XYZ file of C-alpha atoms in Angstrom:
702
model
C 150.251 -0.933 27.402
C 150.943 1.982 30.163
C 150.126 0.127 33.922
C 149.479 3.109 36.235
C 149.655 1.796 40.006
C 148.193 4.868 42.074
C 149.054 4.234 46.260
C 147.080 6.790 48.000
C 146.653 4.722 50.811
C 143.485 5.241 53.275
C 143.949 8.794 52.066
C 140.639 10.142 51.423
C 141.316 12.783 48.488
C 143.609 15.181 47.738
C 142.340 18.693 47.653
C 143.481 21.170 45.081
C 142.525 23.744 42.298
C 142.167 26.792 40.360
C 139.261 29.090 39.887
C 137.083 25.950 39.719
C 133.611 25.122 38.697
C 132.186 22.192 39.628
C 130.900 21.500 36.314
C 133.412 21.321 34.887
C 134.745 17.989 36.291
C 133.709 15.587 33.358
C 136.982 14.198 32.412
C 138.349 13.412 29.499
C 136.823 10.630 27.091
C 139.183 7.645 26.988
C 141.405 8.616 23.773
C 142.534 6.543 21.104
C 146.188 5.658 20.793
C 146.278 8.243 18.012
C 148.707 11.230 19.265
C 146.916 14.677 20.020
C 144.568 14.170 23.528
C 141.216 15.461 22.377
C 139.089 15.598 25.444
C 135.478 16.808 25.636
C 134.296 20.352 25.679
C 131.409 21.875 26.602
C 129.690 25.705 26.617
C 130.001 26.715 30.556
C 128.743 30.990 31.513
C 130.847 31.910 28.800
C 134.224 29.896 29.382
C 134.748 26.638 27.366
C 135.515 23.749 29.470
C 137.434 20.627 28.455
C 138.104 18.542 31.468
C 140.227 20.517 33.110
C 140.697 23.275 35.530
C 140.841 27.190 34.147
C 144.326 27.954 32.961
C 145.472 23.983 33.030
C 147.341 23.051 30.078
C 147.934 19.197 28.893
C 151.299 18.187 28.472
C 151.365 14.856 27.892
C 149.324 11.968 27.936
C 149.144 7.907 27.618
C 146.095 5.292 27.467
C 146.566 2.784 29.653
C 145.150 0.119 32.418
C 145.646 0.816 36.592
C 147.304 -1.713 38.138
C 148.824 -3.043 41.162
C 145.469 -1.995 43.317
C 141.975 -3.746 42.904
C 140.530 -3.422 40.612
C 142.226 -2.913 37.365
C 141.256 0.000 35.311
C 141.834 1.335 31.945
C 141.767 5.297 31.767
C 144.507 7.574 30.489
C 147.685 8.802 32.398
C 147.806 12.878 31.913
C 150.187 15.363 32.688
C 149.347 18.792 33.229
C 150.724 22.052 34.059
C 149.424 21.270 37.616
C 149.217 18.160 38.161
C 149.843 13.919 37.258
C 146.142 12.124 36.849
C 144.818 9.461 35.916
C 141.437 8.979 34.666
C 139.797 5.906 33.907
C 137.364 5.456 30.958
C 134.089 5.757 32.057
C 134.659 8.061 35.325
C 133.768 11.837 35.602
C 134.462 13.988 38.859
C 131.660 13.994 41.511
C 129.410 16.860 40.827
C 128.743 16.714 45.198
C 132.454 17.027 45.744
C 134.014 18.965 42.749
C 137.313 19.977 44.273
C 138.576 16.492 45.102
C 139.913 12.873 43.381
C 141.601 10.363 44.246
C 143.475 10.030 41.573
C 145.242 13.829 41.334
C 148.781 13.893 42.123
C 149.276 17.896 42.749
C 152.843 18.825 40.589
C 153.955 20.903 43.914
C 153.228 17.847 45.931
C 156.327 15.871 44.415
C 159.072 15.657 46.288
C 161.065 13.294 44.666
C 161.099 11.444 40.822
C 162.415 8.399 39.552
C 163.093 6.580 36.568
C 163.710 3.149 36.368
C 164.616 0.510 33.664
C 165.415 -2.675 34.069
C 166.088 -4.173 37.666
C 169.441 -1.560 37.957
C 169.155 1.324 36.556
C 167.595 4.052 38.555
C 167.794 7.462 37.740
C 167.042 10.863 40.417
C 165.276 13.237 37.978
C 166.148 16.365 38.826
C 165.260 19.905 37.375
C 166.640 20.125 34.273
C 168.270 16.922 33.749
C 168.503 14.805 30.984
C 166.373 11.563 30.856
C 169.376 9.193 29.910
C 167.294 5.938 28.742
C 163.571 5.003 28.041
C 161.986 4.431 31.370
C 159.653 1.271 32.196
C 158.763 2.806 35.271
C 158.942 5.948 36.926
C 158.154 6.554 40.777
C 156.885 9.956 42.293
C 157.328 10.022 45.668
C 154.847 12.573 47.233
C 155.401 15.358 50.189
C 152.794 13.724 51.937
C 154.112 10.637 51.901
C 151.873 9.189 48.878
C 153.210 7.585 45.984
C 152.527 6.896 42.320
C 153.738 4.482 40.478
C 153.822 4.129 36.626
C 154.942 1.419 34.515
C 155.322 1.396 30.995
C 155.085 -2.144 28.731
C 156.873 -1.983 25.650
C 154.767 -2.432 22.821
C 155.047 1.164 20.530
C 154.330 3.309 23.350
C 157.718 4.233 24.126
C 157.831 7.580 22.656
C 154.522 8.331 24.995
C 156.849 7.287 27.969
C 160.051 8.903 27.733
C 157.087 12.355 26.538
C 155.316 11.580 29.764
C 158.267 11.525 32.050
C 159.840 14.377 30.569
C 156.728 16.741 30.930
C 156.388 15.739 34.688
C 160.032 16.991 35.224
C 159.421 20.158 32.855
C 155.825 21.009 34.555
C 157.504 20.105 38.027
C 160.406 22.983 37.254
C 158.037 25.237 35.986
C 155.182 25.084 38.425
C 154.798 28.007 40.845
C 151.641 27.555 43.117
C 152.279 30.922 44.635
C 152.044 32.386 41.437
C 148.765 30.060 39.758
C 147.034 28.864 43.128
C 145.043 31.803 43.584
C 142.004 30.479 45.782
C 138.797 29.460 44.183
C 135.755 32.491 44.630
C 132.845 31.479 45.649
C 130.845 31.820 42.657
C 133.355 29.254 41.061
C 132.152 26.795 43.119
C 128.173 27.399 42.897
C 127.977 29.082 46.170
C 126.306 32.229 47.007
C 128.056 34.796 48.343
C 125.456 37.026 49.779
C 124.197 34.470 52.137
C 126.859 31.743 52.773
C 128.420 31.193 56.277
C 131.316 30.193 56.771
C 131.248 26.665 58.438
C 133.798 27.831 60.886
C 134.672 31.545 61.731
C 137.247 32.760 59.901
C 138.094 35.212 62.834
C 138.172 38.399 59.967
C 135.742 40.717 61.388
C 136.072 42.587 64.554
C 132.160 40.502 65.371
C 133.893 37.078 64.814
C 136.376 38.231 67.441
C 133.781 40.012 70.199
C 131.596 36.428 69.615
C 134.832 34.552 70.601
C 135.468 36.477 73.376
C 132.255 36.372 75.084
C 132.176 32.691 74.081
C 135.378 32.102 76.240
C 134.293 34.148 79.136
C 137.348 37.178 78.618
C 135.511 39.865 80.580
C 138.776 41.320 81.408
C 139.559 41.704 77.419
C 138.369 43.521 74.566
C 138.894 43.725 70.829
C 141.506 45.628 69.476
C 141.345 47.307 65.887
C 144.445 48.924 65.939
C 145.855 46.931 63.270
C 142.817 47.016 61.468
C 145.125 48.272 57.921
C 148.142 45.895 59.437
C 150.106 49.379 60.538
C 151.563 47.356 63.341
C 152.052 44.168 61.994
C 151.705 42.473 58.774
C 151.730 39.326 60.178
C 149.512 40.258 62.710
C 145.667 39.651 62.387
C 143.538 42.206 61.806
C 141.660 42.304 65.179
C 143.015 40.886 68.461
C 142.602 40.764 72.867
C 144.277 43.205 74.387
C 143.262 43.383 78.231
C 140.151 46.150 78.777
C 141.660 49.084 80.688
C 144.899 49.291 78.157
C 144.559 52.047 75.313
C 145.204 51.708 71.891
C 147.829 54.413 72.133
C 149.100 51.771 74.633
C 149.007 49.140 73.129
C 150.931 50.812 69.545
C 153.811 51.809 71.468
C 153.974 48.445 73.460
C 154.363 46.869 70.438
C 156.952 48.550 69.070
C 159.295 46.894 71.804
C 158.516 43.338 70.699
C 160.322 41.123 67.985
C 158.269 42.057 64.311
C 155.783 44.461 66.592
C 154.338 41.349 67.905
C 153.517 42.286 71.218
C 151.732 40.043 73.991
C 147.894 39.570 73.588
C 145.414 37.135 74.394
C 145.520 33.309 72.918
C 143.317 31.893 75.431
C 141.132 32.551 78.500
C 140.874 29.350 80.515
C 137.135 28.591 82.259
C 139.330 28.813 85.611
C 140.063 31.775 85.314
C 143.585 31.953 84.113
C 144.842 33.292 80.955
C 147.570 32.458 77.931
C 149.109 34.613 76.616
C 151.744 34.979 73.222
C 153.817 37.473 72.296
C 157.504 37.742 69.862
C 161.130 38.158 71.881
C 161.893 41.220 73.864
C 163.179 43.737 71.317
C 166.272 44.584 73.398
C 167.840 47.398 71.054
C 164.831 49.701 71.746
C 164.858 51.923 74.438
C 161.363 52.286 75.811
C 160.364 55.338 78.342
C 159.035 54.134 81.834
C 155.036 54.995 80.530
C 156.013 52.128 77.489
C 157.295 49.880 80.824
C 154.553 49.667 82.239
C 152.124 49.566 79.325
C 154.462 46.068 78.618
C 154.400 44.940 82.341
C 150.385 45.597 82.345
C 149.227 43.998 79.484
C 152.092 40.780 80.668
C 149.960 40.583 83.738
C 147.101 40.900 82.303
C 145.269 42.153 85.636
C 147.019 39.013 87.466
C 149.284 39.426 90.470
C 151.013 36.282 89.126
C 152.898 36.155 86.095
C 154.850 33.022 84.433
C 156.739 33.641 81.297
C 157.486 30.563 79.660
C 160.296 29.902 77.157
C 158.831 28.616 74.299
C 161.726 26.994 72.082
C 163.605 25.703 75.169
C 164.209 21.910 75.149
C 162.304 22.228 71.657
C 164.021 21.597 68.570
C 164.732 24.449 66.170
C 163.694 24.979 63.011
C 166.185 23.657 61.105
C 166.273 20.445 63.343
C 162.224 19.823 62.408
C 162.865 19.796 58.607
C 165.805 17.321 58.963
C 164.114 15.266 60.914
C 161.027 15.167 58.725
C 163.267 14.794 55.540
C 164.573 11.941 57.417
C 161.343 10.246 58.407
C 160.276 10.797 54.546
C 163.478 8.958 53.310
C 163.350 6.110 56.037
C 159.306 5.127 55.048
C 159.992 5.238 51.255
C 159.135 1.667 50.018
C 162.913 1.226 48.598
C 164.203 2.600 51.880
C 167.901 1.260 52.339
C 167.089 0.276 56.140
C 167.574 -3.327 56.818
C 163.875 -4.250 58.622
C 165.669 -5.480 61.449
C 167.533 -2.184 62.272
C 164.168 -0.066 60.722
C 163.328 0.793 64.365
C 166.627 1.992 65.806
C 166.515 4.088 62.028
C 162.888 5.498 62.823
C 164.220 6.871 66.523
C 167.413 7.994 64.662
C 165.354 10.219 62.279
C 164.758 12.383 65.930
C 161.201 12.781 64.702
C 159.433 11.121 68.054
C 161.734 12.682 69.983
C 160.423 15.803 68.801
C 156.736 14.812 69.639
C 157.862 14.113 72.853
C 159.712 17.203 73.454
C 156.576 19.394 72.358
C 153.642 16.983 74.630
C 155.588 17.299 77.578
C 156.364 20.911 77.423
C 152.625 21.410 76.161
C 151.866 19.201 79.649
C 153.941 21.656 81.640
C 152.225 24.668 80.559
C 148.750 22.984 80.867
C 149.505 22.663 84.916
C 150.463 25.669 84.947
C 147.454 27.010 83.522
C 144.876 25.183 85.334
C 146.819 25.134 88.765
C 145.890 28.633 89.925
C 144.619 31.875 88.673
C 147.520 33.610 86.646
C 149.001 35.177 83.396
C 151.258 32.563 81.527
C 152.603 34.358 78.716
C 154.425 32.232 75.545
C 157.648 33.747 74.281
C 158.908 32.643 71.088
C 161.243 35.590 69.446
C 159.276 35.094 66.125
C 155.639 34.280 67.889
C 154.746 32.237 64.406
C 155.926 28.932 65.094
C 156.201 26.801 68.627
C 153.875 29.347 70.182
C 151.139 28.245 68.352
C 151.902 24.634 68.429
C 152.227 24.856 72.428
C 148.793 27.381 72.539
C 146.943 24.619 70.608
C 148.540 21.595 72.208
C 147.927 23.403 75.787
C 143.863 23.993 74.804
C 143.671 20.239 73.846
C 144.824 19.267 76.817
C 142.456 21.590 79.188
C 139.036 21.872 77.491
C 137.190 19.163 76.364
C 135.851 22.319 73.813
C 138.804 22.091 71.879
C 138.696 18.216 71.162
C 135.677 18.695 69.662
C 135.084 18.886 65.579
C 134.261 22.594 65.419
C 136.039 23.565 68.477
C 139.255 22.116 66.705
C 138.844 23.613 63.577
C 138.136 26.948 65.026
C 141.838 26.519 67.042
C 143.444 26.049 64.058
C 142.308 28.867 62.037
C 142.194 31.055 65.326
C 146.204 29.893 66.667
C 147.349 29.217 63.299
C 146.131 30.922 60.015
C 144.345 34.025 62.190
C 148.103 34.571 64.297
C 149.979 34.596 61.173
C 151.698 31.169 61.130
C 153.825 31.003 57.899
C 152.487 27.980 56.033
C 154.168 28.712 52.576
C 157.570 29.017 53.358
C 157.326 25.849 56.175
C 155.936 24.129 54.075
C 158.548 24.464 51.039
C 156.537 26.250 49.029
C 158.115 29.114 48.521
C 162.101 27.783 48.211
C 162.911 29.627 50.970
C 165.760 28.321 53.407
C 163.489 28.677 56.265
C 161.408 25.192 55.411
C 160.189 23.405 58.319
C 156.702 21.512 58.456
C 155.894 22.906 62.294
C 152.276 22.394 61.715
C 152.756 18.832 60.341
C 154.344 18.463 63.745
C 151.806 19.675 65.498
C 149.074 17.078 63.725
C 151.299 14.265 64.415
C 151.322 15.836 68.391
C 146.955 15.517 67.977
C 147.042 11.601 66.579
C 148.990 11.376 69.665
C 147.047 12.227 72.043
C 143.678 10.875 70.131
C 145.687 7.144 70.473
C 145.912 7.895 74.083
C 142.977 9.447 75.064
C 140.321 7.945 72.551
C 137.152 8.397 74.154
C 137.964 12.055 74.372
C 137.663 13.722 70.929
C 135.302 13.884 68.456
C 137.237 14.000 65.649
C 139.155 11.080 63.712
C 142.638 9.727 62.566
C 140.806 10.172 58.623
C 139.951 14.129 59.334
C 143.989 14.780 60.696
C 144.900 12.913 57.769
C 142.448 15.253 55.378
C 143.933 18.444 57.078
C 147.255 17.158 57.160
C 146.764 16.984 53.144
C 145.176 20.021 52.639
C 147.801 21.783 54.353
C 150.483 20.113 51.927
C 148.420 21.063 48.778
C 146.264 23.768 49.466
C 143.416 25.145 47.034
C 141.758 27.574 49.130
C 143.422 30.959 51.216
C 143.727 29.334 54.444
C 147.030 27.749 53.505
C 148.229 29.552 50.776
C 149.997 32.709 52.045
C 152.493 33.447 55.121
C 150.332 36.457 56.974
C 147.603 37.343 57.356
C 147.499 40.465 55.073
C 148.837 38.690 52.018
C 145.822 36.348 52.595
C 143.205 39.171 53.031
C 144.557 41.074 49.998
C 144.210 38.041 47.917
C 140.907 36.937 49.280
C 139.401 40.860 48.736
C 139.468 42.193 52.017
C 140.798 45.523 51.065
C 139.398 46.672 47.688
C 138.636 49.252 49.275
C 142.111 50.976 48.132
C 143.711 47.741 46.705
C 142.599 46.492 43.676
C 142.949 42.519 43.401
C 140.310 41.045 40.965
C 141.239 39.652 37.774
C 139.239 40.203 34.815
C 138.631 37.016 34.461
C 137.501 36.169 38.075
C 134.290 36.754 39.363
C 133.417 40.569 40.256
C 134.162 41.832 44.049
C 130.034 41.888 45.786
C 128.585 45.217 47.064
C 129.913 46.353 50.170
C 131.806 44.248 52.362
C 133.912 41.161 50.330
C 134.856 39.239 53.525
C 134.784 35.258 53.218
C 134.458 35.879 49.171
C 136.807 32.876 48.889
C 136.654 29.588 50.024
C 138.488 28.293 53.074
C 139.552 24.960 53.739
C 136.721 24.255 56.271
C 134.343 23.881 53.482
C 134.971 19.990 53.318
C 131.624 19.188 51.388
C 133.280 20.757 48.391
C 136.344 17.969 48.418
C 134.897 15.013 50.307
C 131.576 13.282 49.760
C 128.629 13.200 52.625
C 130.512 9.421 53.216
C 133.908 10.454 53.630
C 133.296 13.093 56.110
C 131.157 10.666 58.270
C 134.358 9.548 58.803
C 135.565 12.720 59.855
C 134.205 11.686 63.368
C 135.583 9.279 66.068
C 132.879 6.322 66.518
C 134.801 6.096 70.217
C 133.994 9.744 71.308
C 131.960 9.871 74.459
C 129.597 12.313 74.587
C 129.810 12.469 78.555
C 132.772 14.457 78.078
C 131.056 17.542 76.551
C 132.086 21.108 77.790
C 128.534 22.198 79.353
C 129.280 18.470 81.930
C 132.986 19.538 82.587
C 133.910 22.481 84.362
C 131.759 25.981 85.878
C 133.454 28.898 84.945
C 134.673 29.818 88.114
C 137.110 27.673 90.190
C 137.494 29.212 93.642
C 139.498 26.039 94.870
C 142.426 27.412 92.488
C 142.654 30.512 93.589
C 145.181 29.903 96.260
C 146.991 33.393 97.578
C 150.331 34.111 96.635
C 152.897 36.916 97.521
C 151.599 39.967 94.988
C 153.229 40.872 91.928
C 155.275 37.496 91.840
C 157.309 36.849 88.232
C 157.958 33.059 87.725
C 160.264 32.004 84.362
C 159.052 28.593 83.527
C 162.891 27.162 81.955
C 164.099 23.583 81.221
C 161.308 22.146 83.540
C 161.894 24.054 86.177
C 160.492 27.637 87.993
C 162.385 30.309 88.923
C 161.630 33.444 90.214
C 162.321 36.542 88.641
C 162.904 40.003 90.127
C 161.346 42.305 87.219
C 159.476 40.910 84.393
C 160.719 43.056 81.553
C 164.685 43.434 80.348
C 164.627 47.281 80.231
C 163.862 48.018 83.970
C 166.518 49.052 86.607
C 169.181 47.705 83.974
C 170.080 49.072 81.168
C 172.779 46.544 80.088
C 170.288 44.272 79.436
C 169.768 46.196 76.732
C 172.931 44.843 74.573
C 172.253 41.337 74.925
C 169.854 38.907 72.804
C 166.328 38.535 73.669
C 166.775 35.544 75.486
C 167.953 37.479 78.285
C 166.592 35.786 81.095
C 168.320 33.491 83.834
C 168.820 29.614 82.984
C 168.029 27.160 85.304
C 169.364 23.607 85.454
C 167.662 21.360 83.240
C 164.892 18.832 84.929
C 164.446 15.448 84.326
C 160.829 15.194 85.257
C 158.011 17.329 84.215
C 156.026 19.593 86.429
C 153.688 16.813 87.082
C 155.978 14.156 88.197
C 157.010 16.773 90.795
C 154.096 16.929 92.275
C 153.052 19.939 89.552
C 156.468 21.736 90.496
C 154.832 24.400 92.473
C 156.327 26.614 95.461
C 155.123 25.855 98.609
C 153.435 28.451 99.367
C 150.687 28.058 96.503
C 149.346 25.282 98.305
C 148.189 21.995 97.257
C 146.561 21.798 93.713
C 144.176 18.735 93.077
C 144.240 18.231 89.337
C 141.636 19.627 88.097
C 138.511 17.650 86.156
C 139.003 17.322 82.466
C 142.910 18.237 82.124
C 144.577 15.592 79.937
C 148.290 14.670 81.254
C 149.481 12.444 78.409
C 152.417 10.006 78.067
C 155.942 10.894 76.298
C 158.106 7.778 77.540
C 159.793 5.431 75.231
C 156.993 3.485 73.236
C 153.623 5.381 74.019
C 155.085 8.054 71.062
C 154.575 5.827 68.163
C 154.419 6.054 64.687
C 151.616 7.871 62.294
C 151.693 5.063 60.160
C 148.479 5.273 58.107
C 149.996 8.517 57.128
C 153.875 7.838 57.079
C 153.406 4.835 55.188
C 150.790 5.293 53.015
C 153.332 4.201 49.807
C 153.567 0.613 51.411
C 150.173 -1.007 51.874
C 151.612 -4.028 52.931
C 152.491 -2.533 56.104
C 149.036 -0.512 56.808
C 147.996 -4.664 57.837
C 146.932 -4.416 61.781
C 145.283 -0.842 61.272
C 141.656 -0.045 62.021
C 139.671 -0.148 58.659
C 137.060 2.606 58.117
C 134.808 -0.080 56.401
C 132.807 -2.953 57.565
C 133.883 -5.014 54.704
C 137.610 -3.631 55.517
C 137.194 -4.468 59.546
C 136.423 -8.014 58.659
C 139.569 -7.911 56.695
C 141.580 -7.218 59.120
C 139.920 -9.119 61.493
C 140.855 -12.368 59.284
C 144.527 -11.032 59.359
C 145.237 -10.896 62.977
C 143.449 -14.059 63.161
C 145.670 -15.808 61.053
C 148.681 -14.092 63.105
C 147.185 -15.500 66.130
C 146.899 -18.693 64.880
C 150.462 -18.551 63.985
C 151.811 -17.270 66.962
C 149.735 -18.903 69.883
C 152.133 -21.778 69.902
C 154.808 -19.797 70.674
C 153.247 -18.139 73.436
C 152.714 -19.675 76.915
C 149.789 -19.287 79.137
C 151.204 -17.576 81.559
C 152.008 -14.571 79.430
C 148.418 -14.195 78.420
C 147.608 -14.093 81.847
C 150.058 -10.976 82.614
C 148.191 -7.671 82.321
C 149.979 -4.537 82.790
C 148.470 -1.529 84.698
C 150.108 1.554 82.255
C 151.040 3.770 85.642
C 152.446 0.707 86.844
C 154.977 0.660 84.052
C 155.097 4.883 84.026
C 156.247 4.116 87.475
C 159.210 1.354 86.717
C 160.519 3.212 83.948
C 161.074 6.086 86.065
């Protein structure tokens, strides 16, 4: 007998797939223990459906019973070239959600594989390593912190246990998500390609960008089509916003003086009048003429007399730091973590993950102050402009405007600042095997979760939505997180079929005319989650009074405090420093030989701008906190561990978390009442009566 323990924690489901048809998810029958697996077959649209995805091959299987979670389920444990899955007898994939199953464990999601025999024999299985014994258990640790535990019992099934284990090892070594995952054409999911409208604007057309520009009220900006065929930069979107008075010829020349051609462009227009820009580092080896310098300065100023350059990576971790912290966090959260229970919290701090979350929130808070305190141009500058620029820009918008905290607004924000802006998802999530792995996007989701905990009434989406997005990023089934650049994503999705053939014979033929949106996006949640699960994406504590219409008028004269003309400031290490020039080439040829971080360094400040009464120059005058601005706490215990995500492989520590159902809440209430009865004799009445103001705690900790 085989005992399969699937521990998904509170995870709603895992999305993955390959050219999927919703009717092809009947699942294999419960089979007899007679060797070959004989799945049920049926003819569908010329394809033979076998309960597997097209292109999926069953490598090994074993009948058994899922144990460890209630109820126990008899079924079949299957290893294919794409996944490890446990299919209970009589269970069929829902036709309502054809892309999702809580029993699936994609091979690309496996971070660690262990074989166990007895109490002492444990072997870490790596690609190419032989199995030294017949395993009694195998433990599969997911990169998304899930755990799949399969226990094999004696009784003639030892050969199958060996075969399934080796099949997983070999399939994991041979699996290549980049080659096998090609996105899911709409016709394969039963959708109408002619009438379908994406749930979230994908920003793949100039019309989408123009609609977004009007929505933000950015009257001083226009949509540039100069990168329509990606001849400026393949990592940039086909369209982006540039100052209205800047010609495309000037844009082309100016962008050539920035790293990877990622010149200054609008990221977000604040309703009060400020503009948040992002760009790559100055390509100081170039030699711009005066006209190019004027074009660069004009784009950075964006029509404002006051410009603040923000050194994005200053005070933030490097990509290598983020990767190391995430690996340490994953190792610490394993069920068999070597850290002693009494030293677990100190080991958690030792991972530095929470420190990096604090740093990101603090810097985003400071930048939001700069954007909202008066009308100005705030420019985020990062050498590659593809990682922390997106993280900080997204957090600033979440802190500054309630619209970004709605479900639709947040999805649009991610699509614009991460997907369309060219964040290298495949490389950063380690799919390509490159050395630049660093889960910056997952760090961003953790920051958002912290904000959700501190301001629960301000966000329309819930923790379960963040979990769904977290898991979709790690195991993608669409082109949203499937490529490193918009050019790669658009080529695979069929946007350039006028001069590049990308459709294979086995795929649906491209529709006549424009084939944009011919693939599903990650925002098509109804193909992965049922209606009950999607309801959990909504935060029941959200206060609709914080809707955008009741927040802030389009103009804020009180913010427009007069200042010296053409003032340029550097924001670095928590302090503002005046600069004499905006571009490194002007009046100083020697700067051509230095790195992109040519700006002077100010002494690091131990306080944020908000702690320094916004840290603004005295001639700017007093600027009150604008309504709707969130200033998060980031001191000590204000930053917490995302237990529902990182400890999902340890169900015993999930107690005390808010359950998503009424029955779950009743169970947790009973658990908390039992804890209260145990602890009440140890707590004096005086301790019960003490209530401390969070503001008082903050003031005492400074």
